[in-house]
Amino acid sequence: MTAKDPVHTHRLDANGTTILFGWTTGVPEIIYFGDRLDMALDVETFARSRSRPLGHATLDLQPAISMQPEVGTGFMGHPGLIAHSVEEIRSGWAGLFAYEWIEIGENEVVFHCRDTHRGLALVITVTLCPHSGVARLKSRLTNEGDIACVVDWLSAPVLRIPQNLSEYMHFHGRWCADFSITRRAVPMGLVKSENRRGRTSHEAFPGTILLSPTTDEASGPCFGVHLGWSGNHRMVLERMAGGECQLQMGVLHFAREGMLKPGASLETPELHAAHSADGLNALSQRFHTHVRENILALPDPQKPRPVTVNTWEALYFDHDMDRLKALADAAADVGAERYVLDDGWFEGRDDDTTSLGDWWPDSKKYPDGLAPIVDYVVDEKDMEFGLWVEPEMVNPDSHLYRQHPDWVLALDPYPRMLGRNQLVLDLTNNEVTDYLAEKLGALLSEHRISYLKWDMNRDLVLPGDRAGQPAVHRQTSALYALIDRLRRDFPDVEIESCASGGGRIDYEILKRTHRFWTSDSNDAIERMRIQDGFSYFLPPEIMGSHVGPAWCHTSGRGFHAHFRALIASYGHMGLELDLTKATEEERATMATAVARHKEDRALWHSGRFFRIKTVDPALMGACVVDENADEGRLVLAQIDRPRSVVPPTVPIPGLDPARSYRVSLQTRRETALGASRFFDNPLMDDGLTLPGAVLMSAGVQLPVLYAQTGLALKVEAI
């Protein structure tokens, strides 16, 4: 915009946040997204104050980073839309949208734009959550012309990133190293992150956080963005020669997946964006509130999250009724509330080479069906019953595949590439989804199953439909439709999203599910890091955190039961080991940890969550404080050898500085005292009482902790 152009503006305000839009004749831009601005502000003057000087050796007009930056404006950066006509005589590769009109709703604005040259209509919707201050943004592109248009790239509404946010957090990983984080400088030029695995993926979580070099958990500006989408995706982060920086996120399309026939529309997934001027913990708290209020839909929101025991690590494929009952006995003894029968229960399933797709009980292992074990768990042990399924997959060695080899995603004559001995069913085929809905519906109708562990254990390779066309986008939408269908028919059943652990974790799948299996790793050290990364966008009540066995088959390390239980205690707790083989001491440790979790879970699952980082990178933790700052809990873990003889003090965040608090140990005194030769501190007796201001600044002195030990603290206002 220039001083000669008439400037139009609109603002959204909520929970300490203002988004200010400005435009003249083209697509609006977000000229401000940050702390709430005074309502008396002259927004037109503010918008004009954002006009940038014109440098030498440039075009006479520098296009702004609008919410849809376009080639047709002379924009030199990565365009938000890359499309072309299917007819050579009408290329349509460069366009120019004109602003037409605006819809204004409560906490929402909808901009309507049109490109008459290409016959395209663009609708941009921005909604600001009134309680969290998180914005949801999406775009819809409609072909109003008479010629088909191929969309190679359509970004969700594009965000201009302030120049002082010169670093970004890259969320990446692999199997058993989910939510790894690398903090990097935003370079000049373009950074592109892409995912072609057909699911959200371990390797490229669709989210990032922009921040200043001095931003940490407790202070400094930051801006977080997440794309709610469970399929292929792309992120474009670009700092241009003029200094401005843009962020684009959207669906990564394979060839012709973005085909728009006349009259057809293409809508982006929702982009979820939030800011904080007070560090990363405050940003995460916005996202947690947003998830709790706008994304997660539990069948009974008031019901505590049940402590879960899963059979996989205990039994694998060896399903014997006596062993199953013995495990249920042991689970009930330590306080478990949900029992999940994992892989190995269905027809012919003796190993992972066979039977996926044959979703009925194995007649040899379960001659009377699942009813005996369900009845035993529910009636005799007073636990809920859950069941593992992997509906999207099929083994070539199965009744289903022998009958319907054409029901899989494939691109003949190329090889049908196996992953974990399985192929992927084509959910774009209605016959497939009808079959799955029928089989799963029968299981849920005939048994008291209150929980499905929905797994997905391989990437999509050569994902062609029956016509050989790429189908990842439609496969993802069809998955949503299948789960929506089951949720309508069985609204009281909870569903866990599992994809070899954290391979499908995002807000859009969470709208349909109720819990994530955070990682397949059962290594407590890895788990602590993974749970830390998970918490930047997601709250602890949906974080499946289980106690693994003493020896971790995913890493080859071993840990004391106390440490394993401590790390699992602040998420949605569960146990993933053979309790029938545990020692009496281990069982007692598990029972104590479960009891503490039950006492604290209402707080962990509703309060303000803080990550604890110290000068010692091996001493890390998690903290929760309720909204009124009446009480808090801390879990602190020394995941490796301490870097100093005496550990650092740990400030307790989120308290009321004007009130006094009692801080006491929750975990066993012997564990905390073991590495200290002498520690005359009231914390180790009945606890200590100090003002909130002191605890928030000076913190609490910890005892010496051996590597792979930790402790839990209770904080209570007095």
XYZ file of C-alpha atoms in Angstrom:
718
model
C 0.000 0.000 0.000
C 1.151 3.536 -0.690
C 0.178 6.935 0.673
C -2.004 7.487 -2.401
C -4.068 4.319 -2.034
C -7.224 4.215 0.077
C -6.482 1.891 2.989
C -9.046 -0.552 4.333
C -8.491 -2.149 7.737
C -10.115 -4.622 10.057
C -9.082 -5.966 13.443
C -9.772 -9.045 15.548
C -9.181 -8.927 19.300
C -9.229 -11.691 21.908
C -7.371 -12.722 25.062
C -4.584 -10.189 24.856
C -4.157 -10.630 21.093
C -4.838 -8.325 18.152
C -4.721 -9.263 14.476
C -4.831 -6.234 12.181
C -5.556 -6.630 8.466
C -4.855 -3.998 5.837
C -5.546 -3.834 2.119
C -6.175 -1.514 -0.810
C -7.413 -3.284 -3.941
C -5.800 -6.716 -3.642
C -5.590 -9.605 -1.199
C -5.427 -8.345 2.416
C -2.246 -8.711 4.411
C -1.783 -9.269 8.117
C 0.055 -6.122 9.112
C 0.087 -6.950 12.822
C -0.321 -10.105 14.923
C 0.687 -9.662 18.540
C -0.156 -8.176 21.919
C -3.524 -6.459 22.070
C -3.570 -2.905 20.709
C -5.480 -0.048 22.285
C -9.031 0.096 20.952
C -8.611 3.866 20.507
C -5.720 3.330 18.088
C -6.116 4.991 14.685
C -5.696 1.761 12.743
C -5.501 3.457 9.345
C -2.590 5.581 10.508
C -0.991 2.489 12.022
C -1.485 0.615 8.739
C 0.155 3.421 6.773
C 3.016 3.469 9.262
C 3.838 -0.042 8.121
C 4.670 1.219 4.610
C 8.289 0.407 3.842
C 10.870 2.561 2.078
C 11.844 1.848 -1.531
C 15.457 0.912 -1.997
C 17.654 1.505 -5.028
C 17.894 -0.936 -7.942
C 14.404 -2.316 -7.306
C 11.011 -2.184 -8.963
C 9.116 1.048 -8.494
C 6.518 -0.773 -6.396
C 7.368 -3.501 -3.916
C 4.431 -5.906 -3.408
C 3.580 -6.692 0.193
C 3.442 -10.179 1.670
C -0.306 -10.574 1.465
C -2.179 -13.627 2.708
C -1.854 -14.865 -0.884
C 1.338 -13.405 -2.423
C 1.022 -13.604 -6.202
C 3.246 -13.693 -9.255
C 0.882 -11.269 -10.979
C 1.718 -8.502 -8.495
C 5.417 -8.742 -9.288
C 6.083 -10.570 -6.033
C 9.613 -11.956 -6.159
C 9.349 -14.501 -3.371
C 7.755 -17.949 -3.262
C 4.141 -17.490 -4.424
C 1.286 -18.712 -2.262
C -0.460 -20.202 -5.318
C 1.159 -22.126 -8.159
C -1.421 -23.143 -10.777
C -1.950 -23.328 -14.501
C -4.651 -24.094 -17.038
C -4.748 -27.515 -18.659
C -4.973 -25.824 -22.072
C -1.715 -24.609 -23.540
C -3.338 -21.571 -25.158
C -4.456 -20.296 -21.760
C -1.538 -20.677 -19.413
C -3.043 -18.975 -16.358
C 0.233 -19.389 -14.458
C 0.346 -15.770 -13.289
C -2.636 -14.199 -11.596
C -3.874 -11.210 -9.698
C -6.693 -11.393 -7.152
C -8.826 -8.342 -6.497
C -10.518 -7.726 -3.170
C -14.314 -7.819 -3.507
C -16.037 -7.910 -0.140
C -15.782 -8.874 3.518
C -17.933 -10.842 5.951
C -17.570 -9.878 9.588
C -18.679 -12.275 12.314
C -18.036 -12.715 15.987
C -14.285 -13.285 16.345
C -14.112 -14.074 12.625
C -13.546 -12.344 9.319
C -13.984 -13.738 5.795
C -12.353 -12.023 2.813
C -13.674 -12.627 -0.716
C -11.320 -12.058 -3.659
C -11.521 -12.888 -7.356
C -9.158 -13.292 -10.315
C -11.316 -12.735 -13.413
C -8.418 -13.439 -15.769
C -8.114 -17.015 -14.552
C -11.695 -17.479 -13.388
C -10.652 -18.193 -9.808
C -12.334 -17.134 -6.578
C -10.408 -17.009 -3.291
C -12.020 -16.997 0.139
C -9.830 -16.480 3.214
C -11.274 -17.157 6.671
C -9.562 -16.100 9.897
C -11.047 -16.972 13.300
C -9.565 -15.842 16.619
C -10.310 -18.032 19.636
C -11.695 -15.729 22.367
C -10.094 -17.636 25.261
C -6.730 -18.732 23.910
C -5.887 -16.003 21.407
C -4.991 -18.696 18.852
C -5.981 -17.917 15.262
C -7.320 -20.447 12.777
C -6.736 -19.550 9.129
C -7.803 -21.315 5.940
C -8.243 -20.575 2.236
C -10.688 -21.920 -0.333
C -9.988 -21.691 -4.049
C -12.852 -22.201 -6.534
C -12.565 -22.623 -10.289
C -15.315 -20.424 -11.708
C -14.057 -20.754 -15.277
C -14.883 -23.254 -17.999
C -11.413 -24.832 -18.206
C -9.821 -27.164 -15.700
C -7.018 -25.759 -13.590
C -4.169 -27.705 -12.017
C -3.116 -26.423 -8.597
C 0.417 -27.497 -7.780
C 0.602 -25.452 -4.567
C -1.959 -23.639 -2.477
C -0.737 -22.311 0.833
C -3.017 -21.678 3.748
C -3.151 -17.921 4.430
C 0.418 -16.673 4.385
C 1.922 -15.096 7.483
C 4.449 -12.295 7.515
C 7.003 -12.930 10.257
C 8.518 -9.973 12.156
C 12.206 -9.523 11.399
C 13.229 -9.703 15.055
C 12.100 -13.347 15.098
C 15.305 -14.408 13.416
C 15.429 -18.024 14.630
C 13.102 -20.980 14.259
C 12.565 -24.311 15.947
C 12.569 -27.216 13.505
C 10.542 -30.210 14.753
C 11.862 -33.388 13.189
C 12.702 -36.932 14.274
C 12.384 -40.584 13.429
C 10.864 -43.712 14.927
C 11.528 -43.697 18.678
C 12.988 -40.177 18.466
C 9.754 -38.298 17.870
C 9.578 -34.518 18.350
C 13.286 -33.880 18.122
C 14.046 -30.161 17.971
C 16.808 -28.164 16.307
C 16.957 -24.407 16.861
C 18.339 -22.575 13.838
C 18.855 -19.075 12.471
C 16.464 -18.106 9.672
C 18.868 -17.701 6.749
C 18.562 -15.370 3.812
C 16.749 -17.253 1.098
C 14.286 -20.092 1.293
C 13.986 -22.997 3.723
C 11.601 -25.746 2.678
C 10.468 -28.699 4.786
C 8.432 -31.402 3.048
C 6.733 -34.633 4.032
C 5.884 -37.277 1.410
C 5.170 -40.201 3.749
C 1.378 -40.131 3.533
C 0.855 -39.498 7.240
C 1.823 -36.636 9.529
C 5.153 -38.470 10.017
C 7.842 -38.770 12.660
C 10.275 -36.947 10.407
C 8.479 -33.646 9.730
C 5.894 -32.536 12.297
C 3.842 -29.799 10.554
C 4.671 -27.006 12.944
C 7.350 -24.489 13.765
C 8.075 -21.728 16.250
C 9.722 -18.445 15.258
C 11.601 -16.667 18.029
C 14.290 -14.141 18.828
C 17.834 -15.224 19.769
C 17.172 -14.299 23.411
C 13.793 -16.029 23.739
C 13.618 -18.872 26.233
C 10.887 -20.721 28.093
C 10.146 -17.812 30.448
C 10.736 -14.665 28.408
C 11.011 -13.166 24.958
C 8.853 -12.972 21.827
C 7.829 -16.024 19.832
C 5.266 -17.076 17.241
C 4.023 -20.649 16.791
C 2.302 -22.173 13.757
C 0.818 -25.639 13.186
C -0.924 -27.096 10.123
C -3.761 -29.422 11.096
C -3.287 -32.110 8.457
C -2.471 -35.823 8.584
C -1.045 -36.310 5.095
C 1.687 -34.893 2.891
C 2.576 -31.302 3.655
C 5.060 -28.539 2.918
C 6.434 -25.621 4.901
C 8.118 -22.679 3.202
C 10.057 -20.192 5.311
C 11.651 -17.411 3.282
C 13.641 -14.337 4.206
C 13.848 -12.138 1.138
C 16.452 -9.586 0.084
C 14.279 -6.754 1.389
C 14.463 -8.278 4.871
C 10.850 -9.390 5.081
C 10.100 -12.965 6.021
C 7.109 -15.101 5.044
C 5.804 -18.455 6.259
C 3.666 -20.736 4.099
C 2.173 -24.124 5.004
C -0.142 -26.367 3.036
C -0.789 -29.751 1.454
C 1.981 -31.165 -0.712
C 0.267 -32.485 -3.833
C 1.504 -35.226 -6.078
C 0.909 -34.808 -9.829
C -2.638 -33.628 -10.611
C -3.877 -34.158 -7.038
C -4.809 -30.482 -7.128
C -6.871 -30.723 -10.306
C -9.769 -28.272 -10.190
C -12.462 -28.955 -12.735
C -14.901 -26.158 -13.550
C -17.025 -25.456 -10.495
C -14.763 -27.429 -8.124
C -13.115 -26.049 -4.993
C -9.944 -26.814 -3.065
C -9.718 -25.884 0.620
C -6.547 -25.795 2.650
C -6.294 -27.398 6.068
C -6.545 -25.046 9.005
C -3.434 -23.201 10.046
C -3.269 -22.602 13.815
C -1.145 -19.616 14.856
C -0.386 -17.924 18.163
C 2.043 -15.404 19.583
C 3.649 -14.775 22.957
C 5.684 -11.888 24.279
C 6.540 -13.860 27.420
C 8.434 -16.897 26.214
C 7.736 -20.385 24.986
C 5.800 -21.650 27.993
C 3.224 -18.885 27.571
C 2.948 -19.770 23.865
C 2.351 -23.447 24.689
C -0.298 -22.509 27.227
C -2.204 -20.699 24.464
C -2.045 -23.809 22.282
C -3.092 -26.065 25.179
C -6.141 -23.887 25.887
C -6.967 -23.903 22.178
C -6.787 -27.713 22.008
C -8.933 -28.124 25.116
C -11.619 -25.723 23.911
C -11.664 -26.107 20.123
C -10.024 -29.385 19.067
C -10.400 -32.171 21.646
C -13.920 -33.593 22.026
C -13.917 -36.270 24.731
C -17.103 -38.365 25.073
C -17.228 -37.345 28.749
C -15.010 -34.299 29.438
C -15.522 -34.617 33.203
C -14.258 -38.196 33.361
C -10.666 -38.669 34.580
C -8.323 -40.111 31.961
C -8.115 -43.842 32.824
C -4.769 -45.387 33.722
C -4.147 -47.877 30.916
C -2.453 -51.271 30.758
C -1.578 -52.529 27.278
C -0.825 -56.184 26.510
C 1.718 -55.686 23.706
C 5.008 -55.573 25.635
C 3.728 -58.331 27.924
C 2.364 -60.896 25.457
C 3.056 -59.845 21.876
C 1.227 -62.441 19.702
C 1.063 -65.136 22.395
C -2.562 -64.770 23.453
C -3.396 -67.337 26.101
C -6.528 -66.863 28.201
C -4.831 -67.726 31.486
C -2.009 -65.268 30.814
C -4.455 -62.591 29.713
C -6.412 -62.964 32.932
C -3.267 -63.009 35.038
C -2.175 -59.757 33.435
C -5.614 -58.278 34.125
C -5.280 -59.359 37.770
C -1.890 -57.690 38.067
C -3.132 -54.563 36.281
C -6.060 -54.185 38.647
C -3.766 -54.722 41.635
C -1.591 -51.723 40.732
C -4.631 -49.523 40.090
C -5.123 -49.667 36.317
C -8.523 -48.619 34.989
C -8.348 -49.655 31.339
C -7.086 -52.886 29.790
C -6.167 -52.844 26.090
C -5.884 -56.072 24.116
C -3.218 -55.343 21.537
C -2.179 -57.028 18.290
C -2.625 -60.798 17.959
C -6.319 -61.298 18.764
C -7.789 -61.654 15.250
C -8.072 -64.525 12.791
C -4.753 -66.272 12.090
C -2.612 -63.505 13.620
C 0.409 -65.393 14.988
C 3.017 -62.911 13.730
C 3.135 -59.696 11.708
C 3.184 -61.410 8.291
C -0.462 -62.349 8.193
C -4.145 -61.548 8.710
C -4.370 -57.737 8.744
C -7.788 -57.022 7.304
C -9.482 -60.081 8.826
C -11.125 -58.267 11.704
C -12.816 -61.058 13.646
C -11.547 -63.033 16.684
C -9.120 -65.877 16.093
C -11.073 -69.119 16.549
C -8.065 -70.980 17.998
C -7.062 -68.394 20.589
C -10.617 -67.285 21.298
C -12.929 -70.266 20.646
C -15.741 -68.437 22.427
C -14.893 -65.065 20.890
C -13.724 -62.040 22.837
C -16.619 -62.155 25.302
C -14.791 -64.187 28.003
C -11.856 -61.776 28.295
C -14.084 -58.707 27.940
C -16.416 -59.986 30.670
C -13.492 -60.832 32.938
C -11.907 -57.397 32.562
C -15.149 -55.430 32.865
C -17.118 -57.490 35.387
C -14.465 -59.182 37.499
C -11.789 -56.496 37.480
C -13.883 -53.354 37.047
C -11.736 -52.014 34.226
C -12.655 -50.683 30.798
C -11.803 -52.865 27.810
C -9.925 -51.565 24.785
C -8.897 -53.183 21.509
C -6.010 -52.667 19.052
C -6.848 -52.364 15.348
C -4.983 -51.274 12.240
C -7.869 -50.764 9.794
C -5.965 -49.003 7.003
C -3.658 -51.967 6.398
C -3.784 -55.438 4.884
C -1.345 -58.348 4.726
C -1.048 -60.117 1.376
C -1.459 -63.297 3.437
C -5.053 -62.594 4.494
C -8.574 -63.572 3.493
C -9.278 -59.968 2.570
C -6.367 -59.573 0.161
C -6.934 -62.930 -1.504
C -10.512 -61.883 -2.192
C -9.774 -58.264 -3.111
C -6.190 -57.723 -4.321
C -7.457 -54.610 -6.121
C -8.405 -52.890 -2.844
C -4.916 -51.550 -2.103
C -3.103 -48.386 -3.025
C -0.761 -49.368 -5.837
C 0.682 -48.139 -9.098
C 0.951 -51.095 -11.442
C 3.242 -52.257 -13.029
C 5.549 -50.924 -10.297
C 6.180 -53.218 -7.313
C 3.662 -53.338 -4.504
C 6.189 -52.378 -1.870
C 5.667 -53.941 1.535
C 6.229 -52.120 4.788
C 6.230 -54.311 7.891
C 4.807 -57.063 5.643
C 1.719 -55.028 4.795
C 0.066 -52.952 2.102
C -2.247 -49.965 2.447
C -5.947 -50.249 1.701
C -7.421 -47.708 -0.718
C -9.831 -45.746 1.450
C -10.950 -43.698 -1.554
C -12.808 -46.857 -2.610
C -16.227 -46.824 -0.909
C -16.312 -50.629 -0.892
C -13.234 -50.625 1.327
C -14.554 -48.125 3.846
C -17.947 -49.884 3.921
C -16.166 -53.164 4.711
C -14.114 -51.580 7.488
C -17.114 -49.790 8.972
C -19.028 -53.075 8.968
C -16.261 -55.134 10.625
C -15.325 -52.517 13.216
C -18.980 -51.748 13.848
C -19.681 -55.413 14.544
C -16.865 -55.594 17.092
C -18.075 -52.459 18.859
C -21.726 -53.541 18.775
C -21.141 -57.067 20.055
C -18.668 -56.279 22.841
C -18.288 -53.749 25.622
C -15.342 -52.039 23.962
C -14.878 -48.495 25.171
C -11.554 -47.735 23.477
C -9.827 -48.390 20.162
C -6.097 -48.162 19.744
C -6.052 -47.192 16.045
C -2.605 -47.967 14.653
C -0.971 -47.160 11.290
C 2.438 -48.746 10.844
C 3.843 -47.783 7.471
C 4.376 -44.960 5.018
C 2.465 -44.643 1.761
C 4.626 -45.500 -1.272
C 3.376 -45.242 -4.862
C -0.098 -44.398 -3.506
C -2.224 -44.834 -6.612
C -5.978 -45.420 -6.588
C -7.900 -47.819 -8.847
C -7.279 -45.545 -11.839
C -3.604 -45.165 -11.007
C -3.997 -41.546 -9.894
C -2.142 -40.288 -6.794
C -4.487 -40.463 -3.846
C -2.756 -39.235 -0.683
C -4.939 -36.138 -0.332
C -8.149 -38.094 -0.889
C -6.883 -40.984 1.280
C -6.400 -38.587 4.181
C -9.873 -37.099 3.751
C -11.371 -40.594 3.459
C -9.685 -41.615 6.718
C -11.301 -38.640 8.439
C -14.672 -39.622 6.977
C -14.311 -43.244 8.168
C -13.469 -42.215 11.726
C -16.272 -39.628 11.682
C -18.670 -42.387 10.614
C -17.641 -44.644 13.507
C -17.794 -41.742 15.951
C -21.380 -41.014 14.897
C -22.367 -44.649 15.379
C -20.387 -45.145 18.606
C -20.054 -41.727 20.265
C -18.959 -43.130 23.637
C -15.928 -44.990 22.272
C -12.571 -43.280 22.710
C -9.942 -43.625 19.967
C -6.171 -43.402 20.260
C -4.174 -42.202 17.257
C -1.071 -44.367 16.924
C 1.262 -44.560 13.945
C 4.316 -46.541 15.064
C 4.146 -44.113 17.952
C 4.053 -40.438 17.028
C 3.755 -40.749 13.255
C 0.266 -39.220 13.102
C 0.002 -36.396 15.610
C -1.754 -33.229 14.506
C -4.802 -31.132 15.357
C -7.004 -32.442 12.541
C -6.751 -36.119 13.509
C -7.198 -34.993 17.122
C -10.630 -33.580 16.255
C -11.646 -37.221 15.769
C -9.513 -38.984 18.378
C -8.835 -38.556 22.079
C -5.260 -39.547 22.788
C -1.906 -39.957 21.066
C 0.522 -42.813 21.466
C 3.416 -40.388 21.792
C 6.188 -42.757 20.793
C 7.045 -46.439 20.481
C 10.143 -45.731 22.574
C 9.970 -47.268 26.031
C 13.282 -45.696 27.057
C 12.601 -43.263 29.922
C 15.373 -40.837 28.882
C 14.167 -40.692 25.295
C 10.601 -40.401 26.559
C 11.448 -37.357 28.670
C 12.858 -35.573 25.619
C 9.977 -36.679 23.398
C 7.353 -35.555 25.899
C 9.142 -32.221 26.202
C 8.900 -31.681 22.428
C 5.299 -32.867 22.321
C 4.309 -30.264 24.917
C 5.068 -27.256 22.729
C 1.781 -27.728 20.864
C -0.159 -30.356 22.840
C -1.383 -30.698 26.463
C -0.446 -33.603 28.763
C -3.897 -35.210 29.052
C -3.652 -36.538 25.473
C -0.011 -37.617 25.778
C 0.091 -41.387 26.123
C 2.961 -41.938 28.586
C 3.488 -45.539 29.657
C 5.879 -47.245 32.044
C 8.015 -49.615 30.009
C 9.890 -52.753 31.106
C 13.163 -52.618 33.017
C 15.106 -53.397 29.834
C 14.161 -51.224 26.866
C 14.170 -53.145 23.614
C 14.054 -49.891 21.629
C 17.367 -48.605 23.006
C 19.092 -51.427 24.888
C 19.181 -49.469 28.150
C 17.731 -50.351 31.521
C 16.180 -48.170 34.228
C 14.925 -48.472 37.785
C 11.158 -48.782 38.129
C 10.950 -45.550 40.102
C 12.519 -43.535 37.261
C 10.355 -45.162 34.593
C 7.195 -44.476 36.591
C 8.221 -40.889 37.337
C 8.626 -40.009 33.648
C 5.216 -41.512 32.822
C 3.397 -39.870 35.705
C 2.453 -36.460 34.298
C 0.834 -37.367 30.966
C -2.009 -39.807 30.311
C -0.388 -42.575 32.323
C -0.245 -46.232 31.431
C 1.831 -49.397 31.821
C 3.403 -51.298 28.929
C 5.158 -54.281 30.517
C 4.485 -57.777 31.808
C 3.362 -57.047 35.347
C 3.071 -60.767 36.052
C 6.868 -61.036 35.843
C 7.610 -57.891 37.834
C 9.057 -58.238 41.323
C 7.006 -57.345 44.366
C 9.136 -54.229 44.800
C 8.503 -53.167 41.196
C 4.762 -53.719 41.555
C 4.714 -51.709 44.763
C 6.574 -48.897 42.993
C 4.066 -48.971 40.126
C 1.096 -48.963 42.502
C 2.515 -45.982 44.394
C 3.150 -44.070 41.174
C -0.330 -44.834 39.844
C -1.906 -43.677 43.099
C 0.072 -40.420 42.959
C -0.920 -39.929 39.322
C -4.593 -40.375 40.186
C -4.279 -37.830 42.965
C -2.628 -35.302 40.641
C -4.102 -35.973 37.197
C -6.964 -33.483 37.456
C -4.340 -30.779 37.912
C -1.939 -32.030 35.239
C -4.820 -32.403 32.774
C -6.314 -28.939 33.204
C -3.718 -26.540 34.583
C -1.074 -24.277 33.084
C 1.832 -26.413 31.903
C 5.459 -25.270 32.111
C 8.591 -26.935 30.798
C 11.465 -26.754 33.283
C 14.908 -26.125 31.791
C 17.992 -25.539 33.922
C 21.617 -24.553 33.436
C 22.303 -28.286 33.436
C 20.815 -29.609 30.170
C 20.562 -33.070 31.743
C 18.271 -31.750 34.513
C 14.867 -31.117 33.015
C 11.279 -31.365 34.076
C 7.618 -30.457 33.823
C 5.433 -28.314 36.049
C 1.742 -27.581 36.299
C -0.046 -24.843 38.248
C -3.802 -24.414 38.458
C -5.471 -21.291 37.057
C -5.841 -19.676 40.490
C -2.256 -20.454 41.496
C -3.521 -22.417 44.519
C -1.370 -25.497 43.913
C 1.229 -26.977 41.611
C 3.224 -30.125 40.880
C 6.722 -30.669 39.504
C 8.437 -33.701 38.005
C 12.217 -33.288 37.768
C 14.508 -35.799 36.071
C 18.295 -36.064 36.016
C 18.515 -37.868 32.705
C 22.323 -38.027 32.606
C 25.303 -37.380 34.875
C 25.012 -33.956 36.563
C 27.351 -31.331 35.144
C 28.241 -30.067 38.634
C 28.654 -31.601 42.083
C 25.786 -29.539 43.498
C 22.645 -29.239 41.363
C 21.232 -25.834 40.448
C 18.232 -24.313 42.135
C 14.977 -24.686 40.234
C 12.550 -21.734 40.082
C 8.876 -22.697 40.295
C 6.880 -20.764 37.669
C 3.265 -19.626 37.647
C 2.796 -18.880 41.366
C 1.230 -15.836 42.973
C 4.161 -13.704 44.194
C 2.040 -12.248 47.020
C 1.157 -15.615 48.560
C 3.200 -18.153 50.509
C 3.547 -21.796 49.489
C 4.578 -25.049 51.101
C 6.858 -27.195 48.937
C 7.225 -30.867 49.803
C 8.572 -34.087 48.324
C 6.047 -36.518 46.864
C 8.439 -39.310 45.940
C 10.420 -41.599 48.204
C 12.904 -39.866 50.464
C 15.534 -42.560 49.960
C 15.663 -41.945 46.219
C 16.232 -38.222 46.703
C 18.841 -38.697 49.451
C 20.870 -41.440 47.817
C 23.496 -39.273 46.108
C 23.825 -36.570 48.787
C 26.385 -37.228 51.542
C 24.688 -34.589 53.687
C 21.765 -32.255 52.960
C 20.310 -30.342 55.892
C 17.380 -28.739 54.091
C 13.744 -28.495 55.289
C 12.642 -29.803 51.893
C 13.893 -33.217 52.956
C 11.872 -33.215 56.176
C 8.305 -31.936 56.225
C 8.825 -29.448 53.413
C 9.584 -25.740 53.328
C 7.409 -22.622 53.255
C 8.411 -19.517 51.298
C 6.733 -16.598 49.498
C 5.726 -17.197 45.906
C 7.984 -14.368 44.775
C 11.002 -16.140 46.300
C 10.098 -19.531 44.843
C 9.585 -18.006 41.393
C 12.921 -16.172 41.380
C 15.364 -17.918 43.728
C 13.741 -21.337 43.386
C 14.235 -24.560 45.336
C 17.560 -26.194 46.069
C 17.504 -29.854 45.044
C 19.450 -32.719 46.556
C 22.192 -34.320 44.517
C 20.595 -36.683 42.009
C 22.248 -39.672 40.414
C 21.884 -40.030 36.662
C 18.559 -41.590 35.700
C 16.812 -40.616 38.903
C 14.381 -37.854 39.749
C 11.775 -36.600 42.140
C 8.301 -35.095 42.295
C 7.317 -32.009 44.292
C 3.979 -30.781 45.608
C 3.347 -27.043 45.913
C 0.418 -25.788 47.999
C -0.654 -22.241 48.850
C -1.113 -21.600 52.562
